[in-house]
Amino acid sequence: MMQQYMETKKEYPDCILFYRLGDFYEMFFEDALTASKALDITLTGRDCGLEERAPMCGVPYHAVDSYLYKLVQQGYKVAIAEQMEEPGQAKGLVKREVIRVVTPGTITSSQALDETKNNYLMGIVYLDGVYGIAASDISTGDFVVTEVDSDRELFDEINKFSPSEIICNHAFYMSGVDAEELKNRYHAVVSALDPRFFGDESCRKALREHFHVGALSGLGLEDYGTGIIAAGAVMQYIYETQKSTLEHITTITPYSTGQYMVIDTSTRRNLELVETMREKQKRGTLLWVLDKTKTAMGARLLRTYIEQPLIYKEEIIRRQAAVEELNMNYISREEICEYLNPIYDLERLMGRISYKTANPRDLIAFKNSLEMLPHIKGILGEFSSALLKELEAEMDPLEDMCRLIDEAILEEPPITIREGGMIKDGYNEEADRLRHAKTEGKTWLGELESREREKTGIKTLKVKFNKVFGYYFEVTNSFKNQVPAYFIRKQTLTNAERYTTDELKDLEDIIMGAEDRLVSLEYELFCQVRDSIASQVLRIQRTAKAVAGVDVFCSLSGVATRRNYVKPQINEKGVIQIKNGRHPVVEQMMRDDLFVANDTFLDNGKNRLSVITGPNMAGKSTYMRQVALIVLMAQLGSFVPAQEADIGICDRIFTRVGASDDLASGQSTFMVEMTEVANILRNATKNSLLVLDEIGRGTSTFDGLSIAWSVIEYISSPRLLGAKTLFATHYHELTELEGSIAGVKNYCIAVKEQGDDIVFLRKIVRGGADKSYGIQVAKLAGVPDTVIARAKEIAQELSNADITARAREIAEISSSVTPHKAVPKPDEVDMQQLTFFDTVKDDDIIRELDELELSTMTPLDAMNTLYRLQTRLKNRWKENQ
Ligand code: ADP
């Protein structure tokens, strides 16, 4: 046996081998050492023909799922070697084979999976500067593929799917991506696989064969050379680990990252879309607010909607129309929700049915879910918006499937499929006959028992049964001498004897025979039912997706009604106009409607960039995130928390908010901040929305102010970027830029002074804040009085007047010159700092100014000259715009 073990283990060196021995899965040697620690189970030893006993530990087979889950969660892979023959029937050693390898990305047991989240296995292939990415959730059958060409985009995709396992080619490790960081940051198990998984031809073949197509163009994959390899590798890996046909993976969907709004990794984190920044929880996120879905499929789909907002107006409007129609028919909507409520996770149930791991209770859950479909379809029939009609059409009531299970499977069946007791009477004649024989047999046994009791006069004579000895008569010792000669002794106990008779043996044969045959017949019948459901996988998956869609729209509509959201207008003119907007999450976390609503107006012209000032705690970041979230909500098709909104579609949202400490990766806060700023400046377009909070905070005042200033100039220049931007800052000097840079407008969040204290009004108003109120905020926070008093003294000494005056001068100069050199493309921008002197000294207007002989000029001359110079300046400024 140990030899057999070693041979099997050789094939799965990177897995912990679960080796089936009777009722246990045993592990040996290194595996036993690792697993006993990881699972906290006792380590023992076993003779193995070597000098030392082999370390060994084991887990009972009936509880294997929970142990597998624990190991996989810790990042291990487990190979399960089953006994392939009944021990009684085997000649010599029982044959064993690895029937499945369980890995983080391929585990399907329900306790291991979060039902509101997909569990993705991701394949990444790096070839000639391109990353091919494929992600598959084998518990639901989802499979998508794409390509990107920078590691930043790659990280964005990884972040979007947050896979639990990543497989990659060796070149990927060489591509400059830090695999360790990948592991730490995404908690994914990353492994580079053997090159044979990434052969171009073998990948294409795997996909062609799985999807039964002659050419990959049939799958829409012709433009995805590297993507095909990633998808093919994933397919082969799944086949190798699951050793099953995976029929529920019915489609592969290629997508381009440009199809959706681009939200980079740090923006996803900053906006707390699906998990909070610190605690990584759902409570306190946009998902938490919007997710009132009733089914697991709906919950997963809504998450995808949030992670991939749309960029095409028509699609957004189609979704809005569905939400609106449900709003107007809220009684029908509530009725649909009632029917959605009892629906189980059809996609994952379908996965288990295809996998042949579904048990009778799964089928009953499946049937109970299907029973809801005709009702939902019926109600949907009353709706007229295009999307709801489409969902109605996609939804197959699956009555035949429902009927089949209803006829075949008992309402409350056992979990196991090998012990019978799950098939209904009347479903199969042979099963009925065997069941009858079994019950008849039991009556016969009762008759035999009373007959023998009478014959022998032993009053306590009883027919009993156990698994080892079958049926027997039990006679207590006090009646032993009354036992007749035809009783054949089977077993002696301390206080009783057990016997059989020829008649009892005959009866036993009939009963046990019938029982055995019934058990195996029921198993066969069950498998037939399961297989015929599996053969309808496409119909069921399509229906499950439709159910998910309906669920999402009911959820969006329910939230919109309850929270007083409005339907935003959608425009392609780049205008973002929000009246009385609210932060969807903060308003919900607050009791008693304390949230103060605020307006927003941004466009691609005079209101491109809002410089927002106000003391700490005034509500600047809340306001800016609110705008970003409202835009994102509008683009995913949701209604928005506002009184009115008109949203110009944004291609990307970038945020640089607060100090997102990245201590784990060893970068300083300022470095992280600047890396993010660099990314934004390089990747934003004029159709992007930028939310920048306190750029430059992480360094000295002068450097910080200069960087912030220069960034504003760059962003607001339509020649260089011209993106709509909310820019919060505590550098009041920056308010000087309004009027000198076109498109910049000052806003501040109002506060009221009350003696020495301040009251936050939370209202955004035009104009710049003149004070930072830092000391008052410190006082509010409870900094000791002596420190506050001393700070005030120092502040008076260190008046900012000088910086402000100097800033005003620079602002005036930069309004007359072009501070940044013309740069054709953002990524070719020379980010070297320019001194103002350099820029100014060669300027002809400046030179002329310099050379004016004021002492010889009349006031009128001076006026006329100034007028001429100013006109030239203005014309030049216009040209530059
Ligand atoms: P800042 O970025 O200016 O330092 P924050 O946006 O972090 O301020 O806001 C500070 C606190 O003020 C938030 O935690 C929130 O509770 C509250 N707040 C912000 N905006 C509003 C608002 N519009 N209405 C009510 N409370 C608000």
mmCIF file of N, CA and C and ligand atoms in Angstrom, residues 581-583 586 590 594-598 614-626 693-694 728 749 760-763, ligand 1:
data_model
loop_
_atom_site.group_PDB
_atom_site.id
_atom_site.type_symbol
_atom_site.label_atom_id
_atom_site.label_comp_id
_atom_site.label_asym_id
_atom_site.label_seq_id
_atom_site.Cartn_x
_atom_site.Cartn_y
_atom_site.Cartn_z
ATOM 1 N N GLY A 581 -27.256 67.027 -4.154
ATOM 2 C CA GLY A 581 -26.744 65.655 -4.128
ATOM 3 C C GLY A 581 -26.382 65.233 -2.711
ATOM 4 N N ARG A 582 -26.480 63.908 -2.483
ATOM 5 C CA ARG A 582 -26.109 63.400 -1.163
ATOM 6 C C ARG A 582 -25.117 62.241 -1.325
ATOM 7 N N HIS A 583 -24.355 62.007 -0.284
ATOM 8 C CA HIS A 583 -23.444 60.849 -0.315
ATOM 9 C C HIS A 583 -24.272 59.613 0.060
ATOM 10 N N VAL A 586 -22.812 57.849 3.406
ATOM 11 C CA VAL A 586 -22.765 58.678 4.624
ATOM 12 C C VAL A 586 -24.186 59.049 5.065
ATOM 13 N N MET A 590 -26.004 58.067 8.820
ATOM 14 C CA MET A 590 -26.370 59.130 9.755
ATOM 15 C C MET A 590 -27.808 58.984 10.189
ATOM 16 N N LEU A 594 -29.569 64.095 9.022
ATOM 17 C CA LEU A 594 -28.700 65.241 9.298
ATOM 18 C C LEU A 594 -27.845 65.619 8.102
ATOM 19 N N PHE A 595 -27.890 64.793 7.102
ATOM 20 C CA PHE A 595 -26.973 65.020 5.985
ATOM 21 C C PHE A 595 -27.359 66.282 5.215
ATOM 22 N N VAL A 596 -26.360 67.093 4.937
ATOM 23 C CA VAL A 596 -26.627 68.343 4.213
ATOM 24 C C VAL A 596 -26.346 68.118 2.728
ATOM 25 N N ALA A 597 -27.368 68.368 1.904
ATOM 26 C CA ALA A 597 -27.226 68.128 0.465
ATOM 27 C C ALA A 597 -26.471 69.280 -0.178
ATOM 28 N N ASN A 598 -25.765 68.991 -1.265
ATOM 29 C CA ASN A 598 -24.959 70.010 -1.937
ATOM 30 C C ASN A 598 -25.074 69.926 -3.451
ATOM 31 N N GLY A 614 -11.472 74.632 2.773
ATOM 32 C CA GLY A 614 -12.298 74.469 3.975
ATOM 33 C C GLY A 614 -11.483 73.724 4.991
ATOM 34 N N PRO A 615 -11.748 73.945 6.277
ATOM 35 C CA PRO A 615 -10.936 73.286 7.298
ATOM 36 C C PRO A 615 -11.083 71.767 7.251
ATOM 37 N N ASN A 616 -10.178 71.117 7.903
ATOM 38 C CA ASN A 616 -10.318 69.672 8.077
ATOM 39 C C ASN A 616 -11.643 69.394 8.737
ATOM 40 N N MET A 617 -12.248 68.275 8.385
ATOM 41 C CA MET A 617 -13.515 67.878 8.973
ATOM 42 C C MET A 617 -14.703 68.673 8.430
ATOM 43 N N ALA A 618 -14.460 69.572 7.485
ATOM 44 C CA ALA A 618 -15.573 70.378 6.992
ATOM 45 C C ALA A 618 -16.501 69.537 6.129
ATOM 46 N N GLY A 619 -15.947 68.514 5.492
ATOM 47 C CA GLY A 619 -16.767 67.670 4.623
ATOM 48 C C GLY A 619 -16.288 67.671 3.189
ATOM 49 N N LYS A 620 -15.020 68.009 2.969
ATOM 50 C CA LYS A 620 -14.512 68.080 1.605
ATOM 51 C C LYS A 620 -14.470 66.709 0.950
ATOM 52 N N SER A 621 -13.869 65.747 1.652
ATOM 53 C CA SER A 621 -13.768 64.439 0.977
ATOM 54 C C SER A 621 -15.127 63.796 0.819
ATOM 55 N N THR A 622 -15.998 64.004 1.781
ATOM 56 C CA THR A 622 -17.338 63.441 1.639
ATOM 57 C C THR A 622 -17.997 63.997 0.379
ATOM 58 N N TYR A 623 -17.847 65.301 0.192
ATOM 59 C CA TYR A 623 -18.471 65.940 -0.963
ATOM 60 C C TYR A 623 -17.905 65.390 -2.276
ATOM 61 N N MET A 624 -16.588 65.294 -2.324
ATOM 62 C CA MET A 624 -15.975 64.858 -3.573
ATOM 63 C C MET A 624 -16.303 63.402 -3.907
ATOM 64 N N ARG A 625 -16.279 62.569 -2.878
ATOM 65 C CA ARG A 625 -16.642 61.165 -3.118
ATOM 66 C C ARG A 625 -18.102 61.058 -3.538
ATOM 67 N N GLN A 626 -18.908 61.922 -2.953
ATOM 68 C CA GLN A 626 -20.321 61.903 -3.278
ATOM 69 C C GLN A 626 -20.523 62.134 -4.777
ATOM 70 N N ASP A 693 -7.635 64.890 -3.505
ATOM 71 C CA ASP A 693 -7.794 65.409 -2.153
ATOM 72 C C ASP A 693 -6.422 65.682 -1.556
ATOM 73 N N GLU A 694 -6.133 66.935 -1.321
ATOM 74 C CA GLU A 694 -4.918 67.302 -0.627
ATOM 75 C C GLU A 694 -3.657 66.777 -1.281
ATOM 76 N N ALA A 728 -9.512 69.273 -3.702
ATOM 77 C CA ALA A 728 -9.588 69.823 -2.343
ATOM 78 C C ALA A 728 -8.188 70.123 -1.848
ATOM 79 N N ILE A 749 -16.226 74.960 1.789
ATOM 80 C CA ILE A 749 -17.287 74.403 2.594
ATOM 81 C C ILE A 749 -17.447 75.304 3.798
ATOM 82 N N PHE A 760 -19.424 73.574 11.859
ATOM 83 C CA PHE A 760 -19.392 73.118 10.460
ATOM 84 C C PHE A 760 -20.789 73.197 9.867
ATOM 85 N N LEU A 761 -20.895 73.878 8.743
ATOM 86 C CA LEU A 761 -22.220 73.997 8.123
ATOM 87 C C LEU A 761 -22.434 72.957 7.022
ATOM 88 N N ARG A 762 -21.346 72.354 6.559
ATOM 89 C CA ARG A 762 -21.393 71.295 5.536
ATOM 90 C C ARG A 762 -21.926 71.755 4.188
ATOM 91 N N LYS A 763 -22.017 73.034 3.976
ATOM 92 C CA LYS A 763 -22.619 73.532 2.740
ATOM 93 C C LYS A 763 -21.528 74.042 1.829
HETATM 94 P P1 ADP B 1 -12.710 66.768 5.308
HETATM 95 O O1 ADP B 1 -12.387 65.975 4.106
HETATM 96 O O2 ADP B 1 -13.041 68.185 4.964
HETATM 97 O O3 ADP B 1 -11.681 66.693 6.359
HETATM 98 P P2 ADP B 1 -14.777 64.841 5.718
HETATM 99 O O4 ADP B 1 -15.370 64.777 4.368
HETATM 100 O O5 ADP B 1 -13.901 63.726 6.148
HETATM 101 O O6 ADP B 1 -14.053 66.202 5.959
HETATM 102 O O7 ADP B 1 -16.004 64.982 6.696
HETATM 103 C C1 ADP B 1 -15.888 64.938 8.073
HETATM 104 C C2 ADP B 1 -17.175 64.436 8.685
HETATM 105 O O8 ADP B 1 -18.217 65.348 8.467
HETATM 106 C C3 ADP B 1 -17.663 63.148 8.049
HETATM 107 O O9 ADP B 1 -17.236 62.063 8.794
HETATM 108 C C4 ADP B 1 -19.162 63.233 8.066
HETATM 109 O O10 ADP B 1 -19.677 62.546 9.165
HETATM 110 C C5 ADP B 1 -19.440 64.693 8.228
HETATM 111 N N1 ADP B 1 -20.010 65.224 6.992
HETATM 112 C C6 ADP B 1 -19.351 65.470 5.849
HETATM 113 N N2 ADP B 1 -20.179 65.968 4.901
HETATM 114 C C7 ADP B 1 -21.385 66.074 5.477
HETATM 115 C C8 ADP B 1 -22.673 66.542 5.021
HETATM 116 N N3 ADP B 1 -22.822 67.002 3.759
HETATM 117 N N4 ADP B 1 -23.694 66.493 5.875
HETATM 118 C C9 ADP B 1 -23.510 66.053 7.133
HETATM 119 N N5 ADP B 1 -22.342 65.602 7.608
HETATM 120 C C10 ADP B 1 -21.284 65.610 6.815
#
